[in-house]
Amino acid sequence: MAAIEESGGGHGKGDGKVRGKKMSTRVDMTPMVDLGFLLITFFMLATTMSKPTSMSLAVPDKTEEKEETEPLKASKVLTLFMGENDNVYYLDGVAADDDKAESSLKTTRYGYDLRNVIFSSQKRINAANPKDEKGNDAFVVVIKPTPVSTYKNMVDVLDEMAITKSKRYALVDNLTDSEKKILGDRIKPKN
Amino acid sequence: MGKVRPKKHAPHTDMTAMTDVAFLLLTFFIMTATFKSNDAEITTPTSISQIKVPDDKIMIISIDREGKVFFGVDAQPVRAAMLENIGQAKGVTFTDTEKAKFAIQSSFGFPLNQLKAWLNMPKDQMSQVKQPGIPVDSTGASELADWVYAARKADSGLRIALKGDNVAKFPAFKDVLANLQSQNINKFNLITGSEQAPAGYSNN
């Protein structure tokens, strides 16, 4: 209701002149405020505030001629196998076809635990091995996703690489026979 | 003599200031609004990465929780051109109405042979239909690769972003990767939510 205040219309002064009633120009803003907040609520709910971020991933070219490189020494490698239910199995400095591999396969979880595993392995390997001629650290992480792992697992691991500043890592999606043997049933999809 | 009573006024608040604030906020929200797209519900994993997803010139390949693949390009003209390109390549002709309808879909997940039927549905039905996803296989020469090719032909400056659901299985991602790599696309973005970096982490 727009309040119309009747104030001093100049009546009854007796001077005979008929003056126009002075209307106050005050308008009730309440409905407008209501509408304003209604729209605000709508836009707040319909908007995604936190813009998604992105991480860039570069994968090696498949078509290009592969130049011969020295095979990685197992002692410099931390191999992570992404298993089911957010489990990570890892081999730290041991090749999968090694006799000791079976016993040294350990399990960890994503997040803090995995980070500690990477950090300690990184520290140990970098201390034991000198930097190569290009000044890179010796530490290499080989990430092996398995058919039972999820997309989230992969992003988590890549994220750990960023957090632990492991510059040299490789995403390898095929398992060797000896790796398959060690992991056994742990990576079999259950249908 | 009657008592002189103070005139009773209804309590009246001046709402003008409040309106000002409300509309200021409203303006802000309208201007910053990017609407949630209602296609394919995808919950992305989080990462500490702080690179923002580019706003324009982007194609998004989405993988939903069942591993179904959806494809979307941001600009409408590019979408129309893309449809034309793939039609030419595969020998399918699309009418102008189909093109127009396709251009307003932010993303889709249909095999090419079902696309026409979907585009000819009434609008309200289109959103109801359960999309089967774009065929993707590990050989790297499936329809997704064709779509990416068609999109890049329509606009060569398109960047590629991959958006996967938390629980999507890795093989689905691997197949998409194979399709991209078959076209020599080796660098792309993974869309993630943002997450606080752990304590002690520094960016340099």
Short mmCIF file of C-alpha atoms in Angstrom, two decimals:
data_model
loop_
_atom_site.label_atom_id
_atom_site.label_comp_id
_atom_site.label_asym_id
_atom_site.label_seq_id
_atom_site.Cartn_x
_atom_site.Cartn_y
_atom_site.Cartn_z
CA MET A 1 0.00 0.00 0.00
CA ALA A 2 1.50 3.19 -1.05
CA ALA A 3 1.02 5.44 1.88
CA ILE A 4 -0.62 8.63 0.99
CA GLU A 5 -0.03 11.12 3.65
CA GLU A 6 -2.50 13.84 3.96
CA SER A 7 -0.61 16.69 5.24
CA GLY A 8 -1.22 20.33 4.98
CA GLY A 9 -3.46 20.49 1.96
CA GLY A 10 -4.03 24.13 2.54
CA HIS A 11 -7.68 23.62 3.32
CA GLY A 12 -9.52 25.72 5.71
CA LYS A 13 -7.14 28.56 5.41
CA GLY A 14 -9.95 30.51 4.05
CA ASP A 15 -8.04 32.29 1.40
CA GLY A 16 -10.44 30.94 -1.20
CA LYS A 17 -7.89 29.45 -3.52
CA VAL A 18 -8.35 25.81 -4.35
CA ARG A 19 -4.99 24.24 -4.20
CA GLY A 20 -4.15 20.81 -5.47
CA LYS A 21 -3.69 18.39 -2.66
CA LYS A 22 -0.04 17.77 -2.10
CA MET A 23 0.62 14.10 -2.28
CA SER A 24 3.57 12.57 -0.65
CA THR A 25 5.68 10.68 -3.16
CA ARG A 26 6.60 7.92 -0.81
CA VAL A 27 6.13 4.52 -2.34
CA ASP A 28 6.11 1.34 -0.38
CA MET A 29 9.09 -0.65 -1.59
CA THR A 30 8.26 -3.89 0.20
CA PRO A 31 6.95 -5.86 -2.80
CA MET A 32 9.95 -4.74 -4.80
CA VAL A 33 12.29 -5.99 -2.10
CA ASP A 34 10.38 -9.26 -2.05
CA LEU A 35 10.78 -9.64 -5.76
CA GLY A 36 14.42 -8.66 -5.60
CA PHE A 37 15.26 -11.27 -3.03
CA LEU A 38 13.22 -13.90 -4.78
CA LEU A 39 15.28 -13.38 -7.90
CA ILE A 40 18.50 -13.33 -5.90
CA THR A 41 17.59 -16.64 -4.34
CA PHE A 42 16.85 -18.09 -7.74
CA PHE A 43 20.10 -16.94 -9.26
CA MET A 44 22.10 -18.06 -6.28
CA LEU A 45 20.68 -21.53 -6.53
CA ALA A 46 20.95 -21.75 -10.27
CA THR A 47 24.53 -20.59 -10.42
CA THR A 48 27.56 -22.73 -9.96
CA MET A 49 29.77 -20.49 -7.97
CA SER A 50 32.99 -22.41 -7.81
CA LYS A 51 34.23 -22.59 -11.31
CA PRO A 52 35.66 -25.98 -12.04
CA THR A 53 39.38 -26.10 -12.33
CA SER A 54 41.30 -28.27 -14.67
CA MET A 55 44.52 -30.11 -14.64
CA SER A 56 46.37 -30.57 -17.85
CA LEU A 57 47.47 -33.99 -18.85
CA ALA A 58 49.95 -34.66 -21.58
CA VAL A 59 50.36 -38.18 -22.82
CA PRO A 60 53.18 -39.38 -25.00
CA ASP A 61 52.57 -39.46 -28.69
CA LYS A 62 51.70 -42.90 -29.89
CA THR A 63 52.36 -42.36 -33.55
CA GLU A 64 55.80 -40.87 -33.19
CA GLU A 65 58.87 -42.99 -33.64
CA LYS A 66 60.05 -44.13 -30.29
CA GLU A 67 63.63 -43.33 -29.62
CA GLU A 68 65.59 -46.00 -27.86
CA THR A 69 65.89 -45.24 -24.22
CA GLU A 70 67.57 -47.03 -21.44
CA PRO A 71 65.12 -49.12 -19.49
CA LEU A 72 64.27 -47.77 -16.08
CA LYS A 73 66.11 -49.33 -13.24
CA ALA A 74 63.69 -50.89 -10.83
CA SER A 75 65.62 -49.47 -7.92
CA LYS A 76 64.63 -45.96 -8.98
CA VAL A 77 61.00 -46.68 -9.53
CA LEU A 78 57.96 -46.58 -7.34
CA THR A 79 55.17 -48.48 -9.04
CA LEU A 80 51.63 -47.72 -7.99
CA PHE A 81 48.81 -50.06 -8.91
CA MET A 82 45.38 -48.55 -8.62
CA GLY A 83 43.14 -51.21 -7.23
CA GLU A 84 39.55 -51.56 -6.27
CA ASN A 85 37.82 -49.72 -3.43
CA ASP A 86 40.42 -46.97 -3.36
CA ASN A 87 43.26 -49.31 -2.53
CA VAL A 88 46.69 -48.64 -3.91
CA TYR A 89 49.19 -51.44 -4.13
CA TYR A 90 52.73 -50.42 -4.57
CA LEU A 91 56.16 -51.79 -5.25
CA ASP A 92 58.88 -49.58 -3.94
CA GLY A 93 62.15 -50.01 -5.75
CA VAL A 94 61.45 -53.59 -6.72
CA ALA A 95 60.66 -54.92 -10.15
CA ALA A 96 57.60 -57.10 -10.45
CA ASP A 97 59.60 -60.02 -11.80
CA ASP A 98 61.90 -59.92 -8.82
CA ASP A 99 61.66 -62.79 -6.33
CA LYS A 100 61.12 -60.37 -3.51
CA ALA A 101 58.25 -58.61 -5.25
CA GLU A 102 55.56 -60.87 -3.91
CA SER A 103 56.47 -60.13 -0.33
CA SER A 104 57.17 -56.45 -0.78
CA LEU A 105 53.86 -55.56 -2.39
CA LYS A 106 52.15 -53.29 0.06
CA THR A 107 48.77 -51.66 0.24
CA THR A 108 47.93 -48.10 1.04
CA ARG A 109 45.04 -45.65 0.70
CA TYR A 110 44.69 -42.46 -1.27
CA GLY A 111 45.35 -39.18 0.39
CA TYR A 112 47.64 -38.81 3.33
CA ASP A 113 48.92 -42.41 3.40
CA LEU A 114 49.82 -42.47 -0.25
CA ARG A 115 51.49 -39.12 0.05
CA ASN A 116 53.72 -40.46 2.80
CA VAL A 117 54.60 -43.48 0.74
CA ILE A 118 55.59 -41.28 -2.19
CA PHE A 119 57.53 -38.87 -0.03
CA SER A 120 59.54 -41.54 1.74
CA SER A 121 60.27 -43.39 -1.46
CA GLN A 122 61.23 -40.14 -3.16
CA LYS A 123 63.57 -39.24 -0.36
CA ARG A 124 65.19 -42.65 -0.25
CA ILE A 125 65.69 -42.96 -3.98
CA ASN A 126 66.90 -39.43 -4.52
CA ALA A 127 69.40 -39.81 -1.71
CA ALA A 128 70.74 -43.11 -3.03
CA ASN A 129 70.98 -42.08 -6.67
CA PRO A 130 72.64 -39.04 -8.15
CA LYS A 131 70.76 -36.70 -10.44
CA ASP A 132 71.03 -37.48 -14.11
CA GLU A 133 72.94 -35.30 -16.54
CA LYS A 134 69.93 -33.07 -17.15
CA GLY A 135 69.59 -32.34 -13.48
CA ASN A 136 66.44 -34.38 -12.97
CA ASP A 137 65.90 -36.33 -9.83
CA ALA A 138 66.33 -40.05 -10.16
CA PHE A 139 62.92 -40.83 -8.69
CA VAL A 140 60.32 -42.07 -11.15
CA VAL A 141 56.75 -43.04 -10.44
CA VAL A 142 55.03 -45.52 -12.67
CA ILE A 143 51.28 -45.32 -12.32
CA LYS A 144 49.40 -48.38 -13.40
CA PRO A 145 45.65 -48.10 -13.47
CA THR A 146 43.80 -51.40 -13.47
CA PRO A 147 40.38 -52.16 -14.91
CA VAL A 148 38.82 -51.95 -11.45
CA SER A 149 40.11 -48.48 -10.66
CA THR A 150 38.04 -45.40 -11.24
CA TYR A 151 38.57 -42.09 -12.93
CA LYS A 152 38.71 -40.47 -9.52
CA ASN A 153 41.59 -42.71 -8.54
CA MET A 154 43.54 -41.55 -11.53
CA VAL A 155 42.93 -37.89 -10.82
CA ASP A 156 43.87 -38.46 -7.20
CA VAL A 157 47.15 -40.04 -8.14
CA LEU A 158 47.96 -37.31 -10.64
CA ASP A 159 47.14 -34.84 -7.93
CA GLU A 160 49.55 -36.57 -5.57
CA MET A 161 52.21 -36.18 -8.22
CA ALA A 162 51.62 -32.45 -8.15
CA ILE A 163 51.59 -32.34 -4.37
CA THR A 164 54.75 -34.36 -3.91
CA LYS A 165 56.35 -32.57 -6.84
CA SER A 166 57.24 -35.81 -8.53
CA LYS A 167 58.08 -34.46 -11.92
CA ARG A 168 58.80 -37.74 -13.56
CA TYR A 169 55.86 -40.05 -13.69
CA ALA A 170 54.30 -42.24 -16.30
CA LEU A 171 50.79 -43.46 -16.70
CA VAL A 172 51.05 -46.93 -18.10
CA ASP A 173 47.87 -48.82 -18.68
CA ASN A 174 49.08 -52.28 -19.46
CA LEU A 175 50.27 -54.66 -16.82
CA THR A 176 53.07 -57.09 -17.45
CA ASP A 177 52.53 -60.77 -16.84
CA SER A 178 54.54 -60.80 -13.66
CA GLU A 179 52.57 -57.84 -12.35
CA LYS A 180 49.35 -59.60 -13.14
CA LYS A 181 50.59 -62.62 -11.29
CA ILE A 182 51.45 -60.65 -8.20
CA LEU A 183 48.22 -58.71 -8.11
CA GLY A 184 46.18 -61.79 -8.88
CA ASP A 185 42.51 -61.49 -7.98
CA ARG A 186 42.83 -58.00 -6.67
CA ILE A 187 42.41 -56.46 -10.06
CA LYS A 188 39.76 -58.75 -11.51
CA PRO A 189 36.53 -56.94 -12.25
CA LYS A 190 33.66 -58.48 -10.34
CA ASN A 191 30.50 -58.74 -12.29
CA MET B 1 -11.28 19.79 26.05
CA GLY B 2 -10.23 16.63 24.37
CA LYS B 3 -6.77 15.42 24.99
CA VAL B 4 -4.31 16.08 22.27
CA ARG B 5 -3.36 12.64 21.15
CA PRO B 6 -0.42 11.99 18.97
CA LYS B 7 -1.55 10.95 15.56
CA LYS B 8 -1.19 7.19 15.14
CA HIS B 9 1.03 6.25 12.27
CA ALA B 10 1.59 2.78 11.04
CA PRO B 11 5.27 1.96 11.52
CA HIS B 12 6.72 2.59 8.17
CA THR B 13 10.21 1.47 7.20
CA ASP B 14 11.91 2.96 4.28
CA MET B 15 12.64 0.04 2.03
CA THR B 16 14.51 2.00 -0.59
CA ALA B 17 17.93 1.17 0.75
CA MET B 18 17.05 -2.50 0.98
CA THR B 19 15.84 -2.49 -2.60
CA ASP B 20 19.11 -0.96 -3.64
CA VAL B 21 21.09 -3.70 -1.98
CA ALA B 22 18.81 -6.42 -3.29
CA PHE B 23 19.09 -5.28 -6.84
CA LEU B 24 22.79 -4.74 -6.60
CA LEU B 25 23.17 -8.37 -5.56
CA LEU B 26 20.73 -9.43 -8.21
CA THR B 27 22.73 -7.68 -10.89
CA PHE B 28 25.86 -9.35 -9.65
CA PHE B 29 24.36 -12.81 -9.70
CA ILE B 30 22.83 -12.37 -13.10
CA MET B 31 26.11 -11.24 -14.53
CA THR B 32 28.16 -14.02 -13.01
CA ALA B 33 25.61 -16.72 -13.66
CA THR B 34 26.68 -19.73 -15.59
CA PHE B 35 23.86 -22.12 -15.46
CA LYS B 36 24.17 -25.62 -14.30
CA SER B 37 23.70 -27.75 -17.31
CA ASN B 38 21.12 -30.38 -16.76
CA ASP B 39 22.68 -32.93 -19.03
CA ALA B 40 24.47 -35.97 -17.67
CA GLU B 41 24.94 -35.70 -13.94
CA ILE B 42 28.62 -35.86 -13.34
CA THR B 43 30.44 -35.43 -10.09
CA THR B 44 34.00 -34.62 -10.87
CA PRO B 45 36.87 -35.53 -8.61
CA THR B 46 38.75 -32.73 -6.96
CA SER B 47 42.33 -31.67 -7.42
CA ILE B 48 44.58 -28.98 -6.08
CA SER B 49 45.12 -27.62 -9.55
CA GLN B 50 44.21 -23.98 -9.89
CA ILE B 51 44.05 -23.64 -13.62
CA LYS B 52 40.59 -22.47 -14.59
CA VAL B 53 38.68 -24.19 -17.31
CA PRO B 54 38.60 -21.89 -20.35
CA ASP B 55 35.23 -20.30 -20.96
CA ASP B 56 35.01 -20.51 -24.67
CA LYS B 57 36.37 -22.48 -27.58
CA ILE B 58 36.16 -25.69 -25.73
CA MET B 59 34.79 -29.13 -26.36
CA ILE B 60 33.93 -31.26 -23.43
CA ILE B 61 33.94 -35.02 -23.48
CA SER B 62 32.07 -36.28 -20.48
CA ILE B 63 32.14 -39.75 -19.03
CA ASP B 64 29.28 -40.51 -16.71
CA ARG B 65 29.21 -42.98 -13.86
CA GLU B 66 28.33 -45.88 -16.08
CA GLY B 67 31.09 -45.04 -18.51
CA LYS B 68 28.76 -43.57 -21.13
CA VAL B 69 30.36 -40.88 -23.18
CA PHE B 70 28.82 -37.52 -24.03
CA PHE B 71 30.11 -34.85 -26.28
CA GLY B 72 29.55 -31.13 -26.20
CA VAL B 73 30.89 -28.00 -27.83
CA ASP B 74 30.27 -24.59 -26.35
CA ALA B 75 29.44 -22.39 -29.35
CA GLN B 76 26.19 -22.92 -31.23
CA PRO B 77 27.50 -22.12 -34.73
CA VAL B 78 30.29 -24.61 -34.20
CA ARG B 79 27.77 -27.24 -33.20
CA ALA B 80 25.80 -26.72 -36.37
CA ALA B 81 28.92 -26.80 -38.50
CA MET B 82 30.07 -29.90 -36.68
CA LEU B 83 26.84 -31.69 -37.45
CA GLU B 84 27.17 -30.76 -41.08
CA ASN B 85 30.73 -32.01 -41.19
CA ILE B 86 29.92 -35.36 -39.69
CA GLY B 87 26.89 -35.67 -41.93
CA GLN B 88 29.07 -35.15 -44.97
CA ALA B 89 31.66 -37.60 -43.76
CA LYS B 90 29.15 -40.30 -42.97
CA GLY B 91 26.69 -39.66 -45.75
CA VAL B 92 23.82 -38.51 -43.58
CA THR B 93 21.90 -35.38 -44.43
CA PHE B 94 20.29 -33.30 -41.75
CA THR B 95 17.45 -30.89 -42.36
CA ASP B 96 17.61 -27.30 -41.22
CA THR B 97 15.24 -27.94 -38.33
CA GLU B 98 17.36 -30.82 -37.17
CA LYS B 99 20.43 -28.63 -37.33
CA ALA B 100 18.72 -25.89 -35.40
CA LYS B 101 17.58 -28.34 -32.78
CA PHE B 102 21.01 -29.84 -32.53
CA ALA B 103 22.62 -26.44 -32.13
CA ILE B 104 20.73 -25.77 -28.92
CA GLN B 105 21.76 -29.00 -27.23
CA SER B 106 24.71 -28.37 -24.99
CA SER B 107 25.79 -31.96 -25.11
CA PHE B 108 24.53 -35.24 -26.41
CA GLY B 109 25.26 -38.90 -26.24
CA PHE B 110 23.80 -40.70 -29.20
CA PRO B 111 25.23 -42.98 -31.80
CA LEU B 112 25.00 -41.31 -35.18
CA ASN B 113 22.31 -43.66 -36.44
CA GLN B 114 20.03 -42.77 -33.54
CA LEU B 115 20.72 -39.07 -33.60
CA LYS B 116 18.17 -38.24 -36.29
CA ALA B 117 15.37 -39.96 -34.43
CA TRP B 118 16.26 -38.09 -31.29
CA LEU B 119 16.34 -34.74 -33.06
CA ASN B 120 12.90 -35.35 -34.49
CA MET B 121 11.31 -35.86 -31.12
CA PRO B 122 9.24 -33.14 -29.53
CA LYS B 123 11.25 -30.87 -27.26
CA ASP B 124 9.95 -32.12 -23.95
CA GLN B 125 10.58 -35.70 -24.91
CA MET B 126 14.14 -34.98 -25.95
CA SER B 127 15.21 -34.24 -22.45
CA GLN B 128 13.41 -37.28 -21.05
CA VAL B 129 15.12 -39.82 -23.22
CA LYS B 130 17.89 -41.80 -21.64
CA GLN B 131 20.91 -41.21 -23.79
CA PRO B 132 22.92 -44.31 -24.59
CA GLY B 133 26.22 -42.51 -24.98
CA ILE B 134 28.48 -42.17 -27.96
CA PRO B 135 30.08 -45.41 -29.07
CA VAL B 136 33.69 -45.49 -28.03
CA ASP B 137 36.01 -48.40 -28.33
CA SER B 138 39.59 -49.10 -27.58
CA THR B 139 40.71 -49.21 -31.19
CA GLY B 140 40.59 -45.45 -31.34
CA ALA B 141 38.53 -45.33 -34.52
CA SER B 142 34.99 -45.05 -33.25
CA GLU B 143 32.32 -42.39 -33.45
CA LEU B 144 33.83 -40.24 -30.76
CA ALA B 145 36.92 -39.80 -32.88
CA ASP B 146 34.68 -38.80 -35.80
CA TRP B 147 32.93 -36.21 -33.69
CA VAL B 148 36.17 -34.76 -32.42
CA TYR B 149 37.40 -34.58 -35.98
CA ALA B 150 34.20 -32.91 -37.14
CA ALA B 151 34.35 -30.41 -34.32
CA ARG B 152 37.94 -29.56 -34.99
CA LYS B 153 37.15 -29.13 -38.64
CA ALA B 154 34.41 -26.68 -37.70
CA ASP B 155 36.69 -24.74 -35.41
CA SER B 156 40.35 -25.60 -35.33
CA GLY B 157 41.00 -23.60 -32.20
CA LEU B 158 38.90 -25.80 -29.97
CA ARG B 159 40.49 -27.00 -26.80
CA ILE B 160 39.64 -30.33 -25.37
CA ALA B 161 38.50 -30.96 -21.86
CA LEU B 162 37.67 -34.26 -20.31
CA LYS B 163 35.16 -34.50 -17.58
CA GLY B 164 34.83 -37.80 -15.85
CA ASP B 165 32.66 -38.97 -13.02
CA ASN B 166 34.24 -40.06 -9.77
CA VAL B 167 33.13 -43.64 -10.10
CA ALA B 168 33.61 -44.05 -13.83
CA LYS B 169 35.86 -47.02 -14.37
CA PHE B 170 39.27 -46.48 -15.79
CA PRO B 171 38.72 -48.52 -19.00
CA ALA B 172 36.11 -45.98 -20.10
CA PHE B 173 38.67 -43.26 -19.78
CA LYS B 174 41.26 -45.37 -21.52
CA ASP B 175 38.99 -45.82 -24.53
CA VAL B 176 38.36 -42.09 -24.77
CA LEU B 177 42.08 -41.55 -24.53
CA ALA B 178 42.66 -44.00 -27.36
CA ASN B 179 40.21 -42.06 -29.52
CA LEU B 180 41.96 -38.79 -28.85
CA GLN B 181 45.40 -40.23 -29.37
CA SER B 182 44.39 -41.71 -32.66
CA GLN B 183 43.99 -38.12 -33.80
CA ASN B 184 47.27 -37.04 -32.38
CA ILE B 185 45.71 -35.19 -29.51
CA ASN B 186 48.12 -35.68 -26.67
CA LYS B 187 47.43 -32.76 -24.46
CA PHE B 188 44.15 -31.94 -22.87
CA ASN B 189 42.55 -30.79 -19.69
CA LEU B 190 40.87 -32.86 -17.05
CA ILE B 191 38.06 -30.95 -15.44
CA THR B 192 38.10 -31.25 -11.68
CA GLY B 193 36.61 -29.50 -8.75
CA SER B 194 38.93 -27.42 -6.65
CA GLU B 195 40.37 -28.63 -3.43
CA GLN B 196 42.54 -27.07 -0.81
CA ALA B 197 46.17 -28.04 -1.17
CA PRO B 198 47.50 -29.84 1.91
CA ALA B 199 49.31 -27.81 4.51
CA GLY B 200 52.88 -27.06 3.67
CA TYR B 201 52.33 -27.24 -0.05
CA SER B 202 53.74 -24.41 -2.05
CA ASN B 203 53.34 -23.78 -5.69
CA ASN B 204 56.95 -23.21 -6.61
#
